[in-house]
């Protein structure tokens, strides 16, 4: 998938597309110096990273609010969400170089985000409308990370791989939740996991 195929599939605005293209160009530039994403995925960045991140917005509330992305790495999905929506996006990432990269993308694309350069458990909790994570940890661990930032109305959106069913089964031993599993647009083995009414059992 290239940028034209992505545009045809998603029909994003020209302004948003310009920001995505700047983001991808900066990613390729910085990747030469620091390992932001898996090198093998770089030739297919529009499908593996941009589309994979963009699809998550389909399940988010249209009213906006506070969005926390945990373990943001190179900014997927956080920066894509910030560029394509009105959410107040916060990223939590302990790697200083990756945070420096995200600041540069934010600056070059005029995309406001708040970056917390800390471990997740070191951030003072604040209530979130949406909490997301991608390729960070097992579902059980993600629920532990999200708990201090969650209210009864918080929506959890996690991009998961082929082990999602086993992770759901394991997490259900300690947590109650209403899960919906959506087929990923970017991977036949992937899912977008939508979780509501999450609480410890």
Short mmCIF file of C-alpha atoms in Angstrom, two decimals:
data_model
loop_
_atom_site.label_atom_id
_atom_site.label_comp_id
_atom_site.label_asym_id
_atom_site.label_seq_id
_atom_site.Cartn_x
_atom_site.Cartn_y
_atom_site.Cartn_z
CA UNK A 1 0.00 0.00 0.00
CA UNK A 2 1.28 3.46 -0.92
CA UNK A 3 -0.06 6.88 0.10
CA UNK A 4 -2.49 7.06 -2.82
CA UNK A 5 -4.02 3.69 -1.94
CA UNK A 6 -4.26 4.79 1.69
CA UNK A 7 -5.99 8.02 0.67
CA UNK A 8 -8.45 6.16 -1.53
CA UNK A 9 -9.33 3.76 1.29
CA UNK A 10 -9.66 6.33 4.08
CA UNK A 11 -10.70 9.53 2.27
CA UNK A 12 -8.90 11.77 4.78
CA UNK A 13 -8.65 15.50 4.08
CA UNK A 14 -5.74 16.92 2.11
CA UNK A 15 -4.56 18.79 5.20
CA UNK A 16 -4.49 15.59 7.28
CA UNK A 17 -2.81 13.68 4.46
CA UNK A 18 -0.07 16.33 4.27
CA UNK A 19 0.60 15.79 7.97
CA UNK A 20 0.73 12.01 7.53
CA UNK A 21 3.20 12.38 4.64
CA UNK A 22 5.44 14.67 6.71
CA UNK A 23 5.29 12.15 9.56
CA UNK A 24 6.31 9.26 7.30
CA UNK A 25 9.17 11.30 5.79
CA UNK A 26 10.49 12.16 9.27
CA UNK A 27 10.12 8.53 10.36
CA UNK A 28 12.28 7.34 7.46
CA UNK A 29 14.85 10.05 8.17
CA UNK A 30 15.12 9.36 11.91
CA UNK A 31 15.02 5.58 11.45
CA UNK A 32 18.56 5.78 10.05
CA UNK A 33 19.82 6.97 13.44
CA UNK A 34 17.50 5.33 15.98
CA UNK A 35 15.33 2.23 15.85
CA UNK A 36 11.79 3.66 15.81
CA UNK A 37 9.97 0.79 14.09
CA UNK A 38 10.93 -2.67 12.88
CA UNK A 39 13.14 -2.21 9.81
CA UNK A 40 11.21 -4.92 7.94
CA UNK A 41 7.96 -2.91 8.18
CA UNK A 42 9.37 0.34 6.76
CA UNK A 43 8.71 -0.44 3.06
CA UNK A 44 5.03 -0.96 3.92
CA UNK A 45 4.73 1.90 6.39
CA UNK A 46 1.37 3.12 5.05
CA UNK A 47 -0.38 -0.16 5.78
CA UNK A 48 1.62 -1.52 8.72
CA UNK A 49 1.77 1.71 10.73
CA UNK A 50 -0.39 4.53 9.34
CA UNK A 51 -3.49 2.50 8.43
CA UNK A 52 -3.04 0.25 11.45
CA UNK A 53 -3.16 3.35 13.66
CA UNK A 54 -5.82 5.28 11.73
CA UNK A 55 -8.38 2.46 11.89
CA UNK A 56 -8.64 2.83 15.67
CA UNK A 57 -10.49 6.14 15.29
CA UNK A 58 -13.49 4.32 13.83
CA UNK A 59 -14.29 2.97 17.30
CA UNK A 60 -13.61 6.15 19.29
CA UNK A 61 -16.33 8.58 20.42
CA UNK A 62 -16.98 11.45 18.01
CA UNK A 63 -17.26 13.88 20.93
CA UNK A 64 -13.50 13.93 21.55
CA UNK A 65 -11.97 14.17 25.02
CA UNK A 66 -8.69 13.09 26.59
CA UNK A 67 -6.82 10.29 24.78
CA UNK A 68 -3.88 8.57 26.48
CA UNK A 69 -1.59 6.39 24.37
CA UNK A 70 0.68 4.21 26.49
CA UNK A 71 4.14 3.13 25.38
CA UNK A 72 3.84 5.25 22.26
CA UNK A 73 7.25 4.47 20.78
CA UNK A 74 7.42 6.23 17.41
CA UNK A 75 3.97 7.76 17.97
CA UNK A 76 1.67 5.09 16.55
CA UNK A 77 -1.27 5.42 17.04
CA UNK A 78 -0.99 8.62 19.16
CA UNK A 79 0.26 11.04 16.50
CA UNK A 80 -2.11 9.68 13.85
CA UNK A 81 -5.03 10.18 16.26
CA UNK A 82 -3.86 13.72 17.08
CA UNK A 83 -3.51 14.64 13.40
CA UNK A 84 -6.88 13.23 12.35
CA UNK A 85 -9.14 14.15 15.30
CA UNK A 86 -9.94 16.74 17.96
CA UNK A 87 -8.80 14.59 20.89
CA UNK A 88 -6.48 16.06 23.52
CA UNK A 89 -3.76 13.45 23.03
CA UNK A 90 -1.27 12.49 25.74
CA UNK A 91 1.58 10.08 25.06
CA UNK A 92 3.45 8.16 27.74
CA UNK A 93 6.87 6.93 26.61
CA UNK A 94 10.01 6.45 28.71
CA UNK A 95 12.51 6.46 25.82
CA UNK A 96 13.86 10.02 25.56
CA UNK A 97 14.98 9.69 21.94
CA UNK A 98 11.56 8.48 20.83
CA UNK A 99 9.98 11.38 22.71
CA UNK A 100 12.36 13.75 20.93
CA UNK A 101 11.22 12.29 17.61
CA UNK A 102 7.54 12.73 18.53
CA UNK A 103 8.19 16.36 19.51
CA UNK A 104 9.77 16.98 16.12
CA UNK A 105 6.79 15.45 14.30
CA UNK A 106 4.41 17.48 16.47
CA UNK A 107 6.32 20.67 15.65
CA UNK A 108 6.73 20.02 11.92
CA UNK A 109 3.05 19.12 11.45
CA UNK A 110 1.62 21.71 13.90
CA UNK A 111 -0.04 18.87 15.80
CA UNK A 112 -0.50 19.58 19.52
CA UNK A 113 0.23 16.64 21.84
CA UNK A 114 1.36 16.33 25.46
CA UNK A 115 4.38 14.09 25.96
CA UNK A 116 5.10 12.42 29.31
CA UNK A 117 8.70 11.14 29.19
CA UNK A 118 8.24 8.67 32.02
CA UNK A 119 7.39 5.11 32.83
CA UNK A 120 3.62 4.60 32.91
CA UNK A 121 3.59 3.92 36.66
CA UNK A 122 5.49 7.18 37.29
CA UNK A 123 2.85 9.41 35.68
CA UNK A 124 0.40 11.11 38.04
CA UNK A 125 -2.96 9.59 37.03
CA UNK A 126 -5.62 11.72 35.33
CA UNK A 127 -8.96 10.58 33.86
CA UNK A 128 -9.03 9.53 30.20
CA UNK A 129 -11.86 9.26 27.70
CA UNK A 130 -9.87 6.75 25.62
CA UNK A 131 -6.75 4.74 26.43
CA UNK A 132 -4.82 2.98 23.66
CA UNK A 133 -1.71 0.86 23.23
CA UNK A 134 -0.03 -0.95 20.37
CA UNK A 135 2.58 -3.72 20.64
CA UNK A 136 3.27 -2.86 24.28
CA UNK A 137 2.33 -5.72 26.61
CA UNK A 138 -0.12 -8.52 27.31
CA UNK A 139 -3.77 -7.55 27.78
CA UNK A 140 -3.60 -8.34 31.50
CA UNK A 141 -0.66 -5.95 31.90
CA UNK A 142 -2.36 -3.27 29.76
CA UNK A 143 -5.41 -3.37 32.02
CA UNK A 144 -3.17 -2.86 35.06
CA UNK A 145 -1.51 0.11 33.35
CA UNK A 146 -4.87 1.64 32.39
CA UNK A 147 -6.64 1.18 35.72
CA UNK A 148 -5.38 4.36 37.51
CA UNK A 149 -6.39 6.49 34.50
CA UNK A 150 -9.81 4.89 33.97
CA UNK A 151 -13.31 5.93 34.98
CA UNK A 152 -16.45 3.85 34.52
CA UNK A 153 -16.87 5.49 31.09
CA UNK A 154 -13.30 5.08 29.79
CA UNK A 155 -12.97 3.22 26.49
CA UNK A 156 -9.91 1.01 25.99
CA UNK A 157 -8.72 0.43 22.42
CA UNK A 158 -5.86 -2.00 21.90
CA UNK A 159 -4.27 -3.12 18.64
CA UNK A 160 -3.58 -6.82 19.10
CA UNK A 161 -2.14 -9.73 17.13
CA UNK A 162 -2.94 -13.40 16.67
CA UNK A 163 -2.84 -14.23 20.41
CA UNK A 164 -5.76 -11.95 21.29
CA UNK A 165 -8.17 -14.77 22.25
CA UNK A 166 -5.67 -16.34 24.65
CA UNK A 167 -4.95 -12.90 26.14
CA UNK A 168 -8.68 -12.27 26.66
CA UNK A 169 -9.09 -15.64 28.39
CA UNK A 170 -6.13 -14.97 30.65
CA UNK A 171 -7.20 -11.41 31.51
CA UNK A 172 -10.73 -12.59 32.36
CA UNK A 173 -9.31 -14.42 35.39
CA UNK A 174 -8.69 -11.09 37.13
CA UNK A 175 -10.83 -8.57 35.23
CA UNK A 176 -14.44 -8.07 34.23
CA UNK A 177 -15.05 -6.36 30.89
CA UNK A 178 -17.33 -6.10 27.87
CA UNK A 179 -15.03 -6.89 24.92
CA UNK A 180 -15.67 -6.43 21.21
CA UNK A 181 -13.07 -7.76 18.78
CA UNK A 182 -12.87 -6.05 15.38
CA UNK A 183 -10.95 -7.46 12.41
CA UNK A 184 -7.91 -5.33 11.63
CA UNK A 185 -7.82 -3.51 8.28
CA UNK A 186 -4.04 -3.75 8.13
CA UNK A 187 -3.41 -7.39 9.08
CA UNK A 188 -5.34 -10.61 8.56
CA UNK A 189 -4.07 -11.82 11.94
CA UNK A 190 -4.66 -8.55 13.78
CA UNK A 191 -7.57 -7.17 15.79
CA UNK A 192 -8.74 -3.92 17.30
CA UNK A 193 -9.90 -4.77 20.79
CA UNK A 194 -12.62 -2.50 22.16
CA UNK A 195 -13.16 -2.81 25.91
CA UNK A 196 -15.82 -1.13 28.04
CA UNK A 197 -16.98 -1.43 31.66
CA UNK A 198 -13.61 -2.72 32.81
CA UNK A 199 -13.16 -3.50 36.50
CA UNK A 200 -11.21 -5.88 38.71
CA UNK A 201 -13.07 -9.10 39.47
#
